[in-house]
């Protein structure tokens, strides 16, 4: 295949912006130049890469070529920095798409990434346990902070540390619903806050303590900081990470000091020798070392 | 159609829990009882309602019957409360599925709903402008806090008030990137934080002030509280709602006092005479009245 850097960049920008017009603005060329490059790339690969919907959609072949485009872009930016010049123009900042689980994004990941924010553009995706491996495989993200330890084919996996979740509530909520502590009877009736349908942290603990049939009223609050806000406002009890029991949530009480669930997080990334990706990896590992519990 | 309340409740619980086993636990019956009720409901309606995948998936007909099931459940709970008894058992709390836009969920909606948390289970869905009308139409949600004013067929729409967004950054970020203020040249280079691909608040203001071709490095942070945290950590500037410039974000500076974008929010809900839904509506309208800007 005889591939052209400008064509690969047109594909990347089109997927990022969603339309040929947005890609044209980002690359400062005309939409018809983008269109020509995409067509040339499809001729060179012999495959349809994009469905021209709004926003555009990648075909299976398109995903493979996008993954290539992003690797080439990152490696080019690395070399440019090493050589002290920048063939792609002074403003070319490589963009790193990373999947991050919601609770990490709400706590330790952003402070860890902040020092690199001037040299890398972070394109964060909300990690969804079931889809993260698909995102890594498809080339939508280059790396992930995930509870999934098994490396996706073509990726490495490094343990980061653990987040400890404990059942918490406001003191007033605990007095009203758990006057005698979290007994099975009290747990069967006390409202509980749950992140979403896939979040089984609350119900795992609930069923271990109150039996399989416990089905108290539940509130679903599908955003990490808002989930903790709901517990802090007294909507229910919930499994709150120790890392998030700060600020307004610092006055939450732990319902059962003996109860905790540890979720071990991992850094998965493409096998790719890139100085930029290595720096991001180091920053994430350092942040995890400061904030997460060491893995036994 | 000869429909049975227990059958409708089995459908609701199965969709909520995702599996027949989860529905059985919630309703305290055996999985085979759930299975029989679902089959009876399909016979009575003459339609396939559910694809038995994990999690189950509703068919088009299933959506219509689910909508009916949830209305009946809500109305039954209303009457039970009015009569002072509760035929569905003392623990039956009606569940209200509501779509809420991310910035409202992160600010004023949870405090507005908190006083009702003992009598209603809130099943909040992240509003996505393009999907909210589909969620309302499909019966997945009964109401929505949305920027979309046009009422979905079968729904009413009430204006709630405005959220004001202004371009903000940390004082250190402003000194480094905007020493002479947000000039077109500075805006073309300063990193910007964006919520996701559909968030055009930053780029609308950017293009009005720095021209159509301005394409500064962007960080994408797709959670409302985390978006503000990213601006507060100095990753970039961003359009922050005045309501969120509190706490850690209180020290953010406004880049251009003359610049603001007002997003008017609306309450859409099914046309349904229900005392519970009416109480939730009143609580949302009162919360909006306290926190949002009056609509001109």
Short mmCIF file of N, CA, C and O in Angstrom, two decimals, chain A residues 15-17 25-26 28 91 93 95 102 105-106 110-111 114 117-118 120-126 188-189 191 195 197 207 212-215 217-223 225-226 229-230 233-235, chain B residues 15-17 25-26 28 91 93 95 102 105-106 110-111 114 117-118 120-126 188-189 191 195 197 207 212-215 217-223 225-226 229-230 233-235:
data_model
loop_
_atom_site.label_atom_id
_atom_site.label_comp_id
_atom_site.label_asym_id
_atom_site.label_seq_id
_atom_site.Cartn_x
_atom_site.Cartn_y
_atom_site.Cartn_z
N UNK A 15 -12.85 11.83 11.28
CA UNK A 15 -13.48 11.04 12.34
C UNK A 15 -13.60 11.88 13.61
O UNK A 15 -14.62 11.89 14.29
N UNK A 16 -12.54 12.64 13.93
CA UNK A 16 -12.56 13.49 15.11
C UNK A 16 -13.65 14.54 15.03
O UNK A 16 -14.38 14.76 15.99
N UNK A 17 -13.75 15.22 13.89
CA UNK A 17 -14.71 16.32 13.78
C UNK A 17 -16.11 15.86 13.42
O UNK A 17 -17.08 16.56 13.62
N UNK A 25 -11.80 22.59 8.41
CA UNK A 25 -11.45 23.69 9.31
C UNK A 25 -10.23 23.35 10.15
O UNK A 25 -9.32 24.16 10.29
N UNK A 26 -10.20 22.12 10.69
CA UNK A 26 -9.09 21.74 11.57
C UNK A 26 -7.77 21.73 10.83
O UNK A 26 -6.74 22.09 11.38
N UNK A 28 -7.22 23.37 7.99
CA UNK A 28 -7.09 24.61 7.23
C UNK A 28 -6.95 24.37 5.73
O UNK A 28 -6.08 24.93 5.07
N UNK A 91 1.71 24.40 15.66
CA UNK A 91 0.61 24.17 16.59
C UNK A 91 0.20 22.72 16.65
O UNK A 91 -0.82 22.39 17.22
N UNK A 93 -0.34 19.53 18.03
CA UNK A 93 -0.26 18.83 19.31
C UNK A 93 -0.85 17.44 19.09
O UNK A 93 -1.99 17.33 18.63
N UNK A 95 -2.89 14.14 19.65
CA UNK A 95 -4.06 13.89 20.49
C UNK A 95 -4.08 12.44 20.90
O UNK A 95 -3.94 11.55 20.08
N UNK A 102 -15.18 5.90 35.14
CA UNK A 102 -15.79 7.14 35.64
C UNK A 102 -15.21 7.60 36.98
O UNK A 102 -14.92 8.79 37.16
N UNK A 105 -11.78 9.10 36.56
CA UNK A 105 -11.82 10.42 35.92
C UNK A 105 -12.24 11.46 36.94
O UNK A 105 -11.75 12.59 36.93
N UNK A 106 -13.13 11.10 37.86
CA UNK A 106 -13.64 12.06 38.85
C UNK A 106 -12.66 12.29 39.99
O UNK A 106 -12.91 13.15 40.83
N UNK A 110 -7.29 13.24 36.30
CA UNK A 110 -7.07 14.58 35.75
C UNK A 110 -5.87 15.29 36.39
O UNK A 110 -5.04 15.86 35.67
N UNK A 111 -5.73 15.26 37.74
CA UNK A 111 -4.51 15.86 38.31
C UNK A 111 -3.23 15.21 37.80
O UNK A 111 -2.21 15.87 37.62
N UNK A 114 -2.68 16.62 34.19
CA UNK A 114 -2.62 18.08 34.03
C UNK A 114 -1.24 18.61 33.63
O UNK A 114 -1.15 19.47 32.74
N UNK A 117 -0.69 18.76 29.90
CA UNK A 117 -1.79 19.28 29.10
C UNK A 117 -1.34 20.25 28.00
O UNK A 117 -2.06 20.48 27.04
N UNK A 118 -0.15 20.83 28.14
CA UNK A 118 0.32 21.75 27.12
C UNK A 118 0.90 21.05 25.90
O UNK A 118 0.92 21.59 24.80
N UNK A 120 0.18 17.59 25.01
CA UNK A 120 -0.67 16.51 24.50
C UNK A 120 -2.12 16.95 24.63
O UNK A 120 -2.49 17.57 25.62
N UNK A 121 -2.94 16.64 23.63
CA UNK A 121 -4.38 16.85 23.77
C UNK A 121 -5.01 15.57 24.27
O UNK A 121 -4.82 14.52 23.67
N UNK A 122 -5.71 15.62 25.40
CA UNK A 122 -6.31 14.41 25.96
C UNK A 122 -7.76 14.28 25.48
O UNK A 122 -8.57 15.17 25.71
N UNK A 123 -8.02 13.20 24.80
CA UNK A 123 -9.37 12.93 24.31
C UNK A 123 -9.89 11.79 25.17
O UNK A 123 -9.70 10.61 24.85
N UNK A 124 -10.51 12.15 26.30
CA UNK A 124 -10.94 11.12 27.26
C UNK A 124 -12.29 10.54 26.87
O UNK A 124 -13.18 11.26 26.40
N UNK A 125 -12.40 9.24 27.01
CA UNK A 125 -13.66 8.55 26.76
C UNK A 125 -14.10 7.92 28.07
O UNK A 125 -13.27 7.41 28.82
N UNK A 126 -15.38 7.94 28.30
CA UNK A 126 -15.91 7.30 29.49
C UNK A 126 -15.74 5.81 29.32
O UNK A 126 -16.26 5.21 28.39
N UNK A 188 -32.97 -4.03 53.88
CA UNK A 188 -34.02 -4.40 52.93
C UNK A 188 -34.94 -3.23 52.63
O UNK A 188 -35.67 -3.26 51.64
N UNK A 189 -34.93 -2.18 53.47
CA UNK A 189 -35.84 -1.05 53.28
C UNK A 189 -35.17 0.27 52.97
O UNK A 189 -35.80 1.16 52.39
N UNK A 191 -33.33 3.23 51.26
CA UNK A 191 -33.04 3.57 49.85
C UNK A 191 -31.54 3.51 49.58
O UNK A 191 -30.73 3.86 50.44
N UNK A 195 -25.09 3.60 40.59
CA UNK A 195 -24.59 4.38 39.45
C UNK A 195 -25.44 4.13 38.21
O UNK A 195 -26.01 5.03 37.63
N UNK A 197 -27.26 0.48 35.66
CA UNK A 197 -27.67 -0.93 35.66
C UNK A 197 -26.49 -1.89 35.80
O UNK A 197 -26.65 -3.01 36.25
N UNK A 207 -26.56 -8.12 49.10
CA UNK A 207 -27.00 -9.51 49.11
C UNK A 207 -26.19 -10.35 50.09
O UNK A 207 -26.72 -11.27 50.71
N UNK A 212 -30.32 -12.70 49.33
CA UNK A 212 -30.51 -12.57 47.88
C UNK A 212 -31.76 -11.78 47.52
O UNK A 212 -31.84 -11.19 46.44
N UNK A 213 -32.76 -11.80 48.38
CA UNK A 213 -34.04 -11.21 48.00
C UNK A 213 -34.16 -9.73 48.34
O UNK A 213 -35.18 -9.12 48.03
N UNK A 214 -33.15 -9.17 48.99
CA UNK A 214 -33.24 -7.76 49.38
C UNK A 214 -33.38 -6.88 48.14
O UNK A 214 -32.54 -6.94 47.25
N UNK A 215 -34.45 -6.11 48.07
CA UNK A 215 -34.67 -5.22 46.92
C UNK A 215 -35.19 -3.88 47.41
O UNK A 215 -36.34 -3.53 47.20
N UNK A 217 -35.71 0.29 47.70
CA UNK A 217 -35.87 1.30 46.66
C UNK A 217 -34.50 1.82 46.21
O UNK A 217 -33.62 2.01 47.05
N UNK A 218 -34.34 2.01 44.91
CA UNK A 218 -33.04 2.44 44.40
C UNK A 218 -33.18 3.71 43.58
O UNK A 218 -34.18 3.92 42.90
N UNK A 219 -32.19 4.60 43.71
CA UNK A 219 -32.07 5.76 42.83
C UNK A 219 -30.88 5.52 41.92
O UNK A 219 -29.81 5.15 42.40
N UNK A 220 -31.04 5.75 40.62
CA UNK A 220 -29.94 5.59 39.68
C UNK A 220 -29.40 6.96 39.29
O UNK A 220 -30.15 7.81 38.80
N UNK A 221 -28.11 7.19 39.55
CA UNK A 221 -27.49 8.49 39.26
C UNK A 221 -26.20 8.24 38.48
O UNK A 221 -25.14 8.00 39.06
N UNK A 222 -26.29 8.28 37.14
CA UNK A 222 -25.20 7.78 36.30
C UNK A 222 -24.08 8.78 35.99
O UNK A 222 -23.70 8.94 34.84
N UNK A 223 -23.53 9.47 36.99
CA UNK A 223 -22.31 10.27 36.80
C UNK A 223 -21.58 10.20 38.13
O UNK A 223 -22.22 10.26 39.19
N UNK A 225 -19.34 12.03 40.08
CA UNK A 225 -19.41 13.07 41.10
C UNK A 225 -20.85 13.24 41.57
O UNK A 225 -21.10 13.51 42.75
N UNK A 226 -21.82 13.08 40.66
CA UNK A 226 -23.23 13.26 41.02
C UNK A 226 -23.72 12.11 41.89
O UNK A 226 -24.58 12.30 42.76
N UNK A 229 -22.66 13.07 45.19
CA UNK A 229 -23.52 14.18 45.62
C UNK A 229 -24.86 13.66 46.10
O UNK A 229 -25.41 14.15 47.10
N UNK A 230 -25.41 12.65 45.42
CA UNK A 230 -26.71 12.09 45.82
C UNK A 230 -26.62 11.46 47.20
O UNK A 230 -27.52 11.64 48.04
N UNK A 233 -26.41 14.23 49.70
CA UNK A 233 -27.69 14.92 49.90
C UNK A 233 -28.69 14.05 50.64
O UNK A 233 -29.83 14.47 50.88
N UNK A 234 -28.30 12.80 50.96
CA UNK A 234 -29.20 11.94 51.73
C UNK A 234 -30.23 11.18 50.92
O UNK A 234 -31.22 10.70 51.48
N UNK A 235 -30.04 11.06 49.60
CA UNK A 235 -31.00 10.28 48.81
C UNK A 235 -30.94 8.80 49.16
O UNK A 235 -31.92 8.08 49.00
N UNK B 15 -37.24 -5.46 32.49
CA UNK B 15 -36.50 -4.43 31.75
C UNK B 15 -35.57 -3.67 32.71
O UNK B 15 -34.40 -3.42 32.40
N UNK B 16 -36.07 -3.35 33.90
CA UNK B 16 -35.27 -2.65 34.90
C UNK B 16 -34.04 -3.46 35.31
O UNK B 16 -32.94 -2.94 35.40
N UNK B 17 -34.25 -4.76 35.61
CA UNK B 17 -33.16 -5.59 36.12
C UNK B 17 -32.30 -6.17 35.01
O UNK B 17 -31.16 -6.55 35.26
N UNK B 25 -36.03 -11.71 41.67
CA UNK B 25 -35.56 -11.24 42.97
C UNK B 25 -36.34 -10.01 43.41
O UNK B 25 -36.79 -9.91 44.54
N UNK B 26 -36.50 -9.04 42.48
CA UNK B 26 -37.16 -7.78 42.84
C UNK B 26 -38.61 -8.02 43.24
O UNK B 26 -39.12 -7.36 44.14
N UNK B 28 -39.82 -10.95 44.28
CA UNK B 28 -39.89 -12.04 45.26
C UNK B 28 -40.74 -13.20 44.76
O UNK B 28 -41.61 -13.72 45.47
N UNK B 91 -43.54 -1.87 50.78
CA UNK B 91 -42.27 -1.35 50.27
C UNK B 91 -42.36 -0.86 48.84
O UNK B 91 -41.35 -0.56 48.22
N UNK B 93 -42.30 1.39 46.16
CA UNK B 93 -42.03 2.79 45.87
C UNK B 93 -42.08 2.95 44.35
O UNK B 93 -41.37 2.23 43.64
N UNK B 95 -41.19 4.06 40.70
CA UNK B 95 -39.91 4.52 40.17
C UNK B 95 -40.16 5.44 38.99
O UNK B 95 -40.92 5.10 38.07
N UNK B 102 -26.59 16.78 31.55
CA UNK B 102 -25.46 16.55 32.46
C UNK B 102 -25.21 17.73 33.40
O UNK B 102 -24.99 17.54 34.60
N UNK B 105 -27.81 17.87 36.15
CA UNK B 105 -27.63 16.80 37.13
C UNK B 105 -26.49 17.15 38.08
O UNK B 105 -26.55 16.86 39.27
N UNK B 106 -25.45 17.82 37.57
CA UNK B 106 -24.30 18.14 38.39
C UNK B 106 -24.53 19.36 39.28
O UNK B 106 -23.68 19.69 40.10
N UNK B 110 -30.38 17.48 41.67
CA UNK B 110 -30.38 16.55 42.81
C UNK B 110 -30.88 17.22 44.09
O UNK B 110 -31.72 16.64 44.80
N UNK B 111 -30.41 18.46 44.43
CA UNK B 111 -30.99 19.10 45.62
C UNK B 111 -32.50 19.31 45.50
O UNK B 111 -33.22 19.22 46.50
N UNK B 114 -34.11 15.80 46.20
CA UNK B 114 -33.78 15.13 47.46
C UNK B 114 -34.95 15.02 48.44
O UNK B 114 -35.15 13.96 49.04
N UNK B 117 -37.02 11.89 47.98
CA UNK B 117 -36.29 10.63 47.77
C UNK B 117 -36.84 9.47 48.56
O UNK B 117 -36.61 8.32 48.22
N UNK B 118 -37.62 9.73 49.64
CA UNK B 118 -38.17 8.63 50.41
C UNK B 118 -39.41 8.01 49.78
O UNK B 118 -39.72 6.85 50.01
N UNK B 120 -40.29 8.35 46.24
CA UNK B 120 -40.13 8.06 44.82
C UNK B 120 -38.72 7.55 44.58
O UNK B 120 -37.77 8.05 45.19
N UNK B 121 -38.57 6.53 43.74
CA UNK B 121 -37.24 6.11 43.32
C UNK B 121 -36.89 6.85 42.03
O UNK B 121 -37.64 6.80 41.06
N UNK B 122 -35.78 7.59 42.02
CA UNK B 122 -35.42 8.35 40.82
C UNK B 122 -34.46 7.53 39.96
O UNK B 122 -33.38 7.14 40.42
N UNK B 123 -34.88 7.27 38.75
CA UNK B 123 -34.05 6.52 37.81
C UNK B 123 -33.58 7.54 36.78
O UNK B 123 -34.25 7.77 35.78
N UNK B 124 -32.43 8.18 37.07
CA UNK B 124 -31.99 9.27 36.21
C UNK B 124 -31.21 8.73 35.01
O UNK B 124 -30.43 7.78 35.13
N UNK B 125 -31.46 9.32 33.86
CA UNK B 125 -30.74 8.97 32.64
C UNK B 125 -30.00 10.21 32.19
O UNK B 125 -30.51 11.31 32.30
N UNK B 126 -28.81 10.01 31.69
CA UNK B 126 -28.04 11.12 31.18
C UNK B 126 -28.73 11.61 29.90
O UNK B 126 -28.88 10.85 28.95
N UNK B 188 -6.47 31.25 19.18
CA UNK B 188 -6.14 30.23 18.18
C UNK B 188 -5.13 29.22 18.72
O UNK B 188 -4.96 28.15 18.14
N UNK B 189 -4.44 29.58 19.82
CA UNK B 189 -3.39 28.69 20.35
C UNK B 189 -3.68 28.12 21.73
O UNK B 189 -3.13 27.09 22.09
N UNK B 191 -5.05 26.06 24.74
CA UNK B 191 -5.82 24.82 24.84
C UNK B 191 -7.21 25.09 25.40
O UNK B 191 -7.40 25.97 26.25
N UNK B 195 -16.58 19.25 26.32
CA UNK B 195 -17.26 18.13 26.99
C UNK B 195 -17.20 16.88 26.12
O UNK B 195 -16.68 15.86 26.51
N UNK B 197 -17.95 15.47 21.58
CA UNK B 197 -18.06 15.88 20.18
C UNK B 197 -19.27 16.76 19.89
O UNK B 197 -19.30 17.52 18.94
N UNK B 207 -15.26 30.67 17.39
CA UNK B 207 -15.33 31.07 15.98
C UNK B 207 -15.83 32.48 15.83
O UNK B 207 -15.40 33.21 14.93
N UNK B 212 -13.41 31.42 11.76
CA UNK B 212 -13.84 30.05 11.48
C UNK B 212 -12.70 29.04 11.53
O UNK B 212 -12.93 27.86 11.76
N UNK B 213 -11.47 29.51 11.27
CA UNK B 213 -10.38 28.55 11.13
C UNK B 213 -9.68 28.23 12.45
O UNK B 213 -8.79 27.40 12.48
N UNK B 214 -10.09 28.90 13.52
CA UNK B 214 -9.40 28.68 14.80
C UNK B 214 -9.56 27.22 15.23
O UNK B 214 -10.68 26.73 15.35
N UNK B 215 -8.44 26.53 15.42
CA UNK B 215 -8.49 25.13 15.84
C UNK B 215 -7.41 24.88 16.88
O UNK B 215 -6.43 24.19 16.64
N UNK B 217 -5.54 23.36 20.35
CA UNK B 217 -5.56 22.01 20.93
C UNK B 217 -6.74 21.87 21.88
O UNK B 217 -7.05 22.81 22.63
N UNK B 218 -7.40 20.73 21.82
CA UNK B 218 -8.59 20.52 22.66
C UNK B 218 -8.42 19.28 23.52
O UNK B 218 -7.83 18.30 23.10
N UNK B 219 -8.93 19.37 24.76
CA UNK B 219 -9.06 18.19 25.62
C UNK B 219 -10.54 17.87 25.74
O UNK B 219 -11.34 18.77 25.99
N UNK B 220 -10.89 16.61 25.59
CA UNK B 220 -12.29 16.20 25.73
C UNK B 220 -12.48 15.52 27.08
O UNK B 220 -11.80 14.53 27.37
N UNK B 221 -13.38 16.04 27.91
CA UNK B 221 -13.62 15.49 29.25
C UNK B 221 -15.14 15.31 29.42
O UNK B 221 -15.84 16.24 29.81
N UNK B 222 -15.64 14.10 29.13
CA UNK B 222 -17.08 13.91 28.99
C UNK B 222 -17.83 13.60 30.29
O UNK B 222 -18.59 12.65 30.35
N UNK B 223 -17.65 14.40 31.34
CA UNK B 223 -18.49 14.32 32.54
C UNK B 223 -18.54 15.73 33.08
O UNK B 223 -17.51 16.43 33.09
N UNK B 225 -18.98 17.43 36.10
CA UNK B 225 -18.14 17.89 37.20
C UNK B 225 -16.66 17.79 36.81
O UNK B 225 -15.84 18.63 37.19
N UNK B 226 -16.30 16.74 36.05
CA UNK B 226 -14.91 16.54 35.66
C UNK B 226 -14.46 17.58 34.63
O UNK B 226 -13.30 17.99 34.61
N UNK B 229 -13.60 20.42 36.65
CA UNK B 229 -12.35 20.10 37.34
C UNK B 229 -11.17 20.28 36.39
O UNK B 229 -10.11 20.79 36.80
N UNK B 230 -11.33 19.91 35.13
CA UNK B 230 -10.24 20.06 34.16
C UNK B 230 -9.89 21.53 33.95
O UNK B 230 -8.72 21.90 33.88
N UNK B 233 -8.10 22.71 37.00
CA UNK B 233 -6.72 22.22 37.07
C UNK B 233 -5.82 22.88 36.04
O UNK B 233 -4.63 22.58 35.96
N UNK B 234 -6.39 23.76 35.20
CA UNK B 234 -5.58 24.48 34.23
C UNK B 234 -5.31 23.73 32.94
O UNK B 234 -4.38 24.08 32.20
N UNK B 235 -6.10 22.69 32.61
CA UNK B 235 -5.89 22.00 31.34
C UNK B 235 -6.25 22.88 30.16
O UNK B 235 -5.72 22.71 29.07
#
